């Protein structure tokens, strides 16, 4: 298990940080744009995996952010102080997993996930889509 996130307050964010929250401020942050780009680059690979193997792809996305120079962090704003704190690897992985799942239905319906396995064409059926 991952250690609990440190509640060290962060006053300055970098361009490699991923800001958690809603709205244009977080969406337009350079680190969030990098994060979305990494998610998009890994999404098909994630969706092709069976459910138990998917967390590994989310871990890879988190690792790619955390190993940037300077290291990227997954930050959430503390409304009481106005400062940021790192949400930790577990919550960062949850954020990455959610982002990797977004749009899964349209990707599946497009046929982009057809997998050839021992002569059979199959679609992993873990994520269900409304018709």
C-alpha angles and dihedrals in degrees: 000000000000121000116256113270115268112244092216107147114237119204100180126050124200130217089256095057120103111221117213117215140067134285142046095302093065096034093055096045111115093233091054090050089052090048092052090048091053090047092052091048091052101035100094091046089050094049092048091058123090113252097261092054097049098085088065090064091048088050090053091053091050091046092051090055094044094050096053119114107275092026114254118234132198103235135189124189119242103221093204094058103021088230128118130241133192112254093210133238098289094057091039089055090049089052091049092047092051091049091048090053095050112107091012093133094055091046091050093047091051089062093237091130100058106137125198111216122169092333096311124111110218141164119215104245102204098107111056121208129206112241 
